mmCIF file of C-alpha atoms and ligand atoms in Angstrom:
data_model
loop_
_atom_site.group_PDB
_atom_site.id
_atom_site.type_symbol
_atom_site.label_atom_id
_atom_site.label_comp_id
_atom_site.label_asym_id
_atom_site.label_seq_id
_atom_site.Cartn_x
_atom_site.Cartn_y
_atom_site.Cartn_z
ATOM 1 C CA MET A 1 76.607 80.717 80.829
ATOM 2 C CA ARG A 2 76.566 84.416 81.785
ATOM 3 C CA ASN A 3 77.361 86.483 78.722
ATOM 4 C CA ILE A 4 78.884 89.929 79.140
ATOM 5 C CA VAL A 5 78.380 92.717 76.598
ATOM 6 C CA ILE A 6 80.633 95.783 76.909
ATOM 7 C CA LEU A 7 79.550 99.145 75.491
ATOM 8 C CA ILE A 8 82.221 101.682 74.514
ATOM 9 C CA SER A 9 82.564 104.969 72.658
ATOM 10 C CA GLY A 10 86.303 105.584 72.736
ATOM 11 C CA SER A 11 89.714 104.118 73.401
ATOM 12 C CA GLY A 12 88.316 101.219 75.386
ATOM 13 C CA SER A 13 91.142 100.944 77.876
ATOM 14 C CA ASN A 14 88.744 99.836 80.617
ATOM 15 C CA MET A 15 87.256 97.262 78.261
ATOM 16 C CA ALA A 16 90.762 95.976 77.506
ATOM 17 C CA ALA A 17 91.547 95.707 81.222
ATOM 18 C CA ILE A 18 88.334 93.746 81.835
ATOM 19 C CA VAL A 19 89.079 91.385 78.934
ATOM 20 C CA ARG A 20 92.616 90.793 80.207
ATOM 21 C CA VAL A 21 91.509 89.985 83.755
ATOM 22 C CA ALA A 22 88.568 87.834 82.579
ATOM 23 C CA ARG A 23 90.981 85.702 80.588
ATOM 24 C CA GLY A 24 93.775 85.645 83.176
ATOM 25 C CA ASP A 25 91.492 84.814 86.094
ATOM 26 C CA ASP A 26 89.396 82.421 83.993
ATOM 27 C CA TRP A 27 85.965 83.863 84.672
ATOM 28 C CA ALA A 28 84.559 81.158 82.387
ATOM 29 C CA ALA A 29 85.668 78.385 84.732
ATOM 30 C CA ARG A 30 84.877 80.297 87.910
ATOM 31 C CA TRP A 31 81.472 81.753 87.095
ATOM 32 C CA GLY A 32 80.563 80.568 83.623
ATOM 33 C CA ALA A 33 81.012 84.167 82.472
ATOM 34 C CA ARG A 34 82.519 85.294 79.209
ATOM 35 C CA ILE A 35 82.806 88.538 77.305
ATOM 36 C CA VAL A 36 80.934 87.901 74.087
ATOM 37 C CA ALA A 37 80.558 91.282 72.430
ATOM 38 C CA VAL A 38 81.787 94.864 72.367
ATOM 39 C CA VAL A 39 79.322 97.393 70.956
ATOM 40 C CA SER A 40 80.281 100.975 70.101
ATOM 41 C CA ASN A 41 78.134 103.911 69.050
ATOM 42 C CA ARG A 42 81.134 105.296 67.153
ATOM 43 C CA ALA A 43 82.860 103.576 64.248
ATOM 44 C CA ASP A 44 86.197 105.222 65.129
ATOM 45 C CA ALA A 45 86.325 103.861 68.697
ATOM 46 C CA GLY A 46 89.857 102.518 69.128
ATOM 47 C CA GLY A 47 88.632 99.753 71.397
ATOM 48 C CA LEU A 48 86.850 97.995 68.521
ATOM 49 C CA ARG A 49 90.061 96.814 66.888
ATOM 50 C CA LEU A 50 91.408 95.670 70.189
ATOM 51 C CA ALA A 51 88.288 93.621 70.919
ATOM 52 C CA ALA A 52 88.289 92.070 67.439
ATOM 53 C CA ASP A 53 91.949 91.103 67.904
ATOM 54 C CA GLU A 54 90.861 89.263 71.048
ATOM 55 C CA GLY A 55 88.305 87.304 69.040
ATOM 56 C CA ILE A 56 85.315 89.099 70.555
ATOM 57 C CA ASP A 57 82.281 90.002 68.407
ATOM 58 C CA THR A 58 82.235 93.713 67.651
ATOM 59 C CA CYS A 59 79.482 95.889 66.309
ATOM 60 C CA VAL A 60 78.900 99.578 65.612
ATOM 61 C CA LEU A 61 75.485 101.100 66.168
ATOM 62 C CA ASP A 62 75.856 104.722 65.117
ATOM 63 C CA HIS A 63 73.351 106.744 67.136
ATOM 64 C CA ARG A 64 73.214 109.379 64.374
ATOM 65 C CA GLN A 65 71.510 106.830 62.127
ATOM 66 C CA TYR A 66 68.473 106.663 64.402
ATOM 67 C CA PRO A 67 65.701 109.253 64.368
ATOM 68 C CA THR A 68 65.236 109.361 68.145
ATOM 69 C CA ARG A 69 67.028 108.432 71.338
ATOM 70 C CA ASP A 70 64.335 105.808 71.967
ATOM 71 C CA ALA A 71 64.911 104.237 68.534
ATOM 72 C CA PHE A 72 68.648 103.977 69.157
ATOM 73 C CA ASP A 73 68.190 102.497 72.615
ATOM 74 C CA GLU A 74 65.666 99.997 71.249
ATOM 75 C CA ALA A 75 68.146 98.846 68.598
ATOM 76 C CA LEU A 76 70.887 98.646 71.233
ATOM 77 C CA ALA A 77 68.666 96.603 73.567
ATOM 78 C CA GLU A 78 67.811 94.203 70.756
ATOM 79 C CA ARG A 79 71.459 93.742 69.908
ATOM 80 C CA ILE A 80 72.267 92.998 73.544
ATOM 81 C CA ALA A 81 69.301 90.615 73.873
ATOM 82 C CA ALA A 82 70.826 88.488 71.122
ATOM 83 C CA TYR A 83 73.443 87.569 73.729
ATOM 84 C CA ASP A 84 71.018 86.582 76.472
ATOM 85 C CA SER A 85 71.336 82.920 77.294
ATOM 86 C CA VAL A 86 68.351 80.791 78.165
ATOM 87 C CA ARG A 87 68.290 81.250 81.922
ATOM 88 C CA CYS A 88 70.663 84.172 82.148
ATOM 89 C CA PRO A 89 70.232 87.614 80.606
ATOM 90 C CA ALA A 90 73.454 89.317 79.544
ATOM 91 C CA LEU A 91 75.389 91.531 81.932
ATOM 92 C CA VAL A 92 75.844 94.952 80.318
ATOM 93 C CA VAL A 93 79.044 96.838 81.173
ATOM 94 C CA LEU A 94 79.352 100.498 80.221
ATOM 95 C CA ALA A 95 83.023 101.349 79.732
ATOM 96 C CA GLY A 96 83.385 104.912 78.506
ATOM 97 C CA PHE A 97 80.026 104.713 76.718
ATOM 98 C CA MET A 98 79.193 108.365 76.160
ATOM 99 C CA ARG A 99 75.432 108.194 75.779
ATOM 100 C CA ILE A 100 72.698 108.907 78.264
ATOM 101 C CA LEU A 101 70.387 105.905 78.235
ATOM 102 C CA THR A 102 66.608 106.191 78.231
ATOM 103 C CA PRO A 103 64.612 105.116 81.297
ATOM 104 C CA GLY A 104 63.125 102.295 79.196
ATOM 105 C CA PHE A 105 66.567 100.893 78.405
ATOM 106 C CA VAL A 106 67.678 101.206 82.022
ATOM 107 C CA GLU A 107 64.520 99.508 83.282
ATOM 108 C CA ARG A 108 64.903 96.633 80.827
ATOM 109 C CA HIS A 109 68.447 95.967 82.096
ATOM 110 C CA ARG A 110 67.807 96.769 85.757
ATOM 111 C CA GLY A 111 70.211 95.031 88.118
ATOM 112 C CA ARG A 112 72.561 93.959 85.342
ATOM 113 C CA LEU A 113 73.775 97.295 84.004
ATOM 114 C CA LEU A 114 77.070 98.585 85.405
ATOM 115 C CA ASN A 115 79.040 101.789 84.797
ATOM 116 C CA ILE A 116 82.352 103.300 85.826
ATOM 117 C CA HIS A 117 82.469 107.012 86.531
ATOM 118 C CA PRO A 118 85.715 108.946 87.025
ATOM 119 C CA SER A 119 84.900 110.586 90.351
ATOM 120 C CA LEU A 120 84.139 109.607 93.903
ATOM 121 C CA LEU A 121 80.364 109.621 93.567
ATOM 122 C CA PRO A 122 78.138 111.140 94.782
ATOM 123 C CA ALA A 123 80.632 113.973 94.184
ATOM 124 C CA PHE A 124 80.895 115.250 90.616
ATOM 125 C CA PRO A 125 78.345 113.336 88.565
ATOM 126 C CA GLY A 126 78.349 114.280 84.873
ATOM 127 C CA LEU A 127 81.238 115.623 82.822
ATOM 128 C CA HIS A 128 84.609 117.333 83.495
ATOM 129 C CA THR A 129 85.002 115.533 86.786
ATOM 130 C CA HIS A 130 88.767 115.993 87.147
ATOM 131 C CA GLN A 131 88.744 119.740 86.567
ATOM 132 C CA ARG A 132 85.833 120.085 88.959
ATOM 133 C CA ALA A 133 87.716 118.116 91.633
ATOM 134 C CA LEU A 134 90.736 120.391 91.164
ATOM 135 C CA ASP A 135 88.599 123.546 91.240
ATOM 136 C CA ALA A 136 86.953 122.371 94.464
ATOM 137 C CA GLY A 137 90.378 121.900 96.093
ATOM 138 C CA CYS A 138 89.848 118.169 96.737
ATOM 139 C CA ALA A 139 92.768 116.355 98.393
ATOM 140 C CA VAL A 140 91.642 113.051 96.886
ATOM 141 C CA ALA A 141 89.884 111.975 93.704
ATOM 142 C CA GLY A 142 88.983 108.607 92.269
ATOM 143 C CA ALA A 143 86.534 106.429 90.417
ATOM 144 C CA THR A 144 83.273 104.659 91.185
ATOM 145 C CA VAL A 145 81.654 101.523 89.785
ATOM 146 C CA HIS A 146 77.900 101.653 90.233
ATOM 147 C CA GLU A 147 74.684 100.088 89.064
ATOM 148 C CA VAL A 148 72.940 102.258 86.529
ATOM 149 C CA THR A 149 69.531 103.665 87.398
ATOM 150 C CA SER A 150 67.545 106.317 85.594
ATOM 151 C CA GLU A 151 69.194 109.092 87.674
ATOM 152 C CA LEU A 152 72.492 109.960 85.969
ATOM 153 C CA ASP A 153 75.496 108.608 87.939
ATOM 154 C CA GLN A 154 73.370 107.965 91.017
ATOM 155 C CA GLY A 155 72.808 104.209 91.161
ATOM 156 C CA PRO A 156 73.986 102.032 94.062
ATOM 157 C CA ILE A 157 77.759 102.190 94.517
ATOM 158 C CA LEU A 158 79.537 98.841 94.134
ATOM 159 C CA ALA A 159 83.204 99.841 94.495
ATOM 160 C CA GLN A 160 85.466 102.871 94.628
ATOM 161 C CA ALA A 161 89.171 103.618 94.238
ATOM 162 C CA VAL A 162 90.839 106.679 95.721
ATOM 163 C CA VAL A 163 93.935 108.495 94.450
ATOM 164 C CA PRO A 164 95.679 111.560 95.889
ATOM 165 C CA VAL A 165 95.491 114.932 94.182
ATOM 166 C CA LEU A 166 99.109 116.080 93.924
ATOM 167 C CA PRO A 167 100.536 119.587 93.802
ATOM 168 C CA GLY A 168 100.702 120.827 90.215
ATOM 169 C CA ASP A 169 98.073 118.365 88.986
ATOM 170 C CA THR A 170 96.192 119.239 85.834
ATOM 171 C CA ALA A 171 92.930 117.653 84.730
ATOM 172 C CA ALA A 172 95.007 115.468 82.388
ATOM 173 C CA SER A 173 97.511 114.268 84.997
ATOM 174 C CA LEU A 174 94.727 113.556 87.467
ATOM 175 C CA ALA A 175 92.680 111.737 84.802
ATOM 176 C CA ALA A 176 95.659 109.499 84.014
ATOM 177 C CA ARG A 177 96.166 108.652 87.700
ATOM 178 C CA VAL A 178 92.480 107.852 88.120
ATOM 179 C CA LEU A 179 92.326 105.829 84.894
ATOM 180 C CA SER A 180 95.176 103.556 85.985
ATOM 181 C CA GLN A 181 93.092 102.723 89.073
ATOM 182 C CA GLU A 182 89.942 102.251 86.995
ATOM 183 C CA HIS A 183 91.723 99.437 85.181
ATOM 184 C CA LEU A 184 92.139 97.593 88.495
ATOM 185 C CA LEU A 185 88.802 98.578 90.001
ATOM 186 C CA TYR A 186 86.383 97.711 87.208
ATOM 187 C CA PRO A 187 87.439 94.077 86.647
ATOM 188 C CA ARG A 188 87.452 93.554 90.405
ATOM 189 C CA ALA A 189 83.953 95.018 90.788
ATOM 190 C CA ILE A 190 82.579 92.900 87.941
ATOM 191 C CA ALA A 191 84.186 89.791 89.425
ATOM 192 C CA ALA A 192 82.535 90.581 92.770
ATOM 193 C CA TRP A 193 79.181 91.060 90.981
ATOM 194 C CA LEU A 194 79.548 87.665 89.272
ATOM 195 C CA GLU A 195 80.634 85.988 92.489
ATOM 196 C CA GLN A 196 77.593 87.380 94.274
ATOM 197 C CA ARG A 197 75.201 86.183 91.543
ATOM 198 C CA THR A 198 76.761 82.724 91.623
ATOM 199 C CA ALA A 199 76.342 82.539 95.400
ATOM 200 C CA ASP A 200 72.622 83.544 95.166
HETATM 201 C C1 LIG B 1 87.002 106.500 81.818
HETATM 202 O O1 LIG B 1 87.624 107.518 82.551
HETATM 203 C C2 LIG B 1 85.645 106.198 82.403
HETATM 204 O O2 LIG B 1 85.602 106.350 83.791
HETATM 205 C C3 LIG B 1 84.795 107.231 81.753
HETATM 206 O O3 LIG B 1 85.271 107.357 80.439
HETATM 207 C C4 LIG B 1 86.643 106.956 80.404
HETATM 208 C C5 LIG B 1 86.735 105.849 79.395
HETATM 209 O O4 LIG B 1 88.047 105.488 79.097
HETATM 210 N N1 LIG B 1 83.404 106.881 81.855
HETATM 211 P P1 LIG B 1 88.350 104.185 78.218
HETATM 212 O O5 LIG B 1 87.543 104.313 76.928
HETATM 213 O O6 LIG B 1 87.944 102.989 79.009
HETATM 214 O O7 LIG B 1 89.815 104.239 77.950
#
């Protein structure tokens, strides 16, 4: 069984989309994969309620309760490791998880740590991606699913979705257009990752 742990900090709309597709497309039957836990670093993350309603384990690890970034990441890694199965370490999916992870955490989860970023990487790593795309006069914008490495937003690209930038767009209208594509892209990219691991 391949367990999937999703990390969130906010509304969790990507997490919800992944949960919906995993159920609808029966990832359990196809790849022996199931979403077992949603972990948030913020107690007020809206996605927590949604995950609990779906019968998924939820947990809050408040980063402010830890003296150092390393201590928080160690606690997070231990929590995730509780979901490793005997022959199969958990797949870790970052879905709006607003923390920079330490190199030690990234190394420990190498090859099974995925993120979605709201730009067409390698353009616009980091924050405020939509405003930066508008300021640069881009005709298109989009989102990228990538493997996480210790360089922020620079790991191998797994999948991308492109949307047009329309006249009169604001950062908010562009973010909404991109987000609606993220909800299609991320489940598809995870499914492809699982398919690939099953074929190996
Ligand atoms: C998404 O735009 C994602 O690309 C970014 O943070 C946002 C999270 O949204 N990393 P949600 O919490 O999934 O609704």
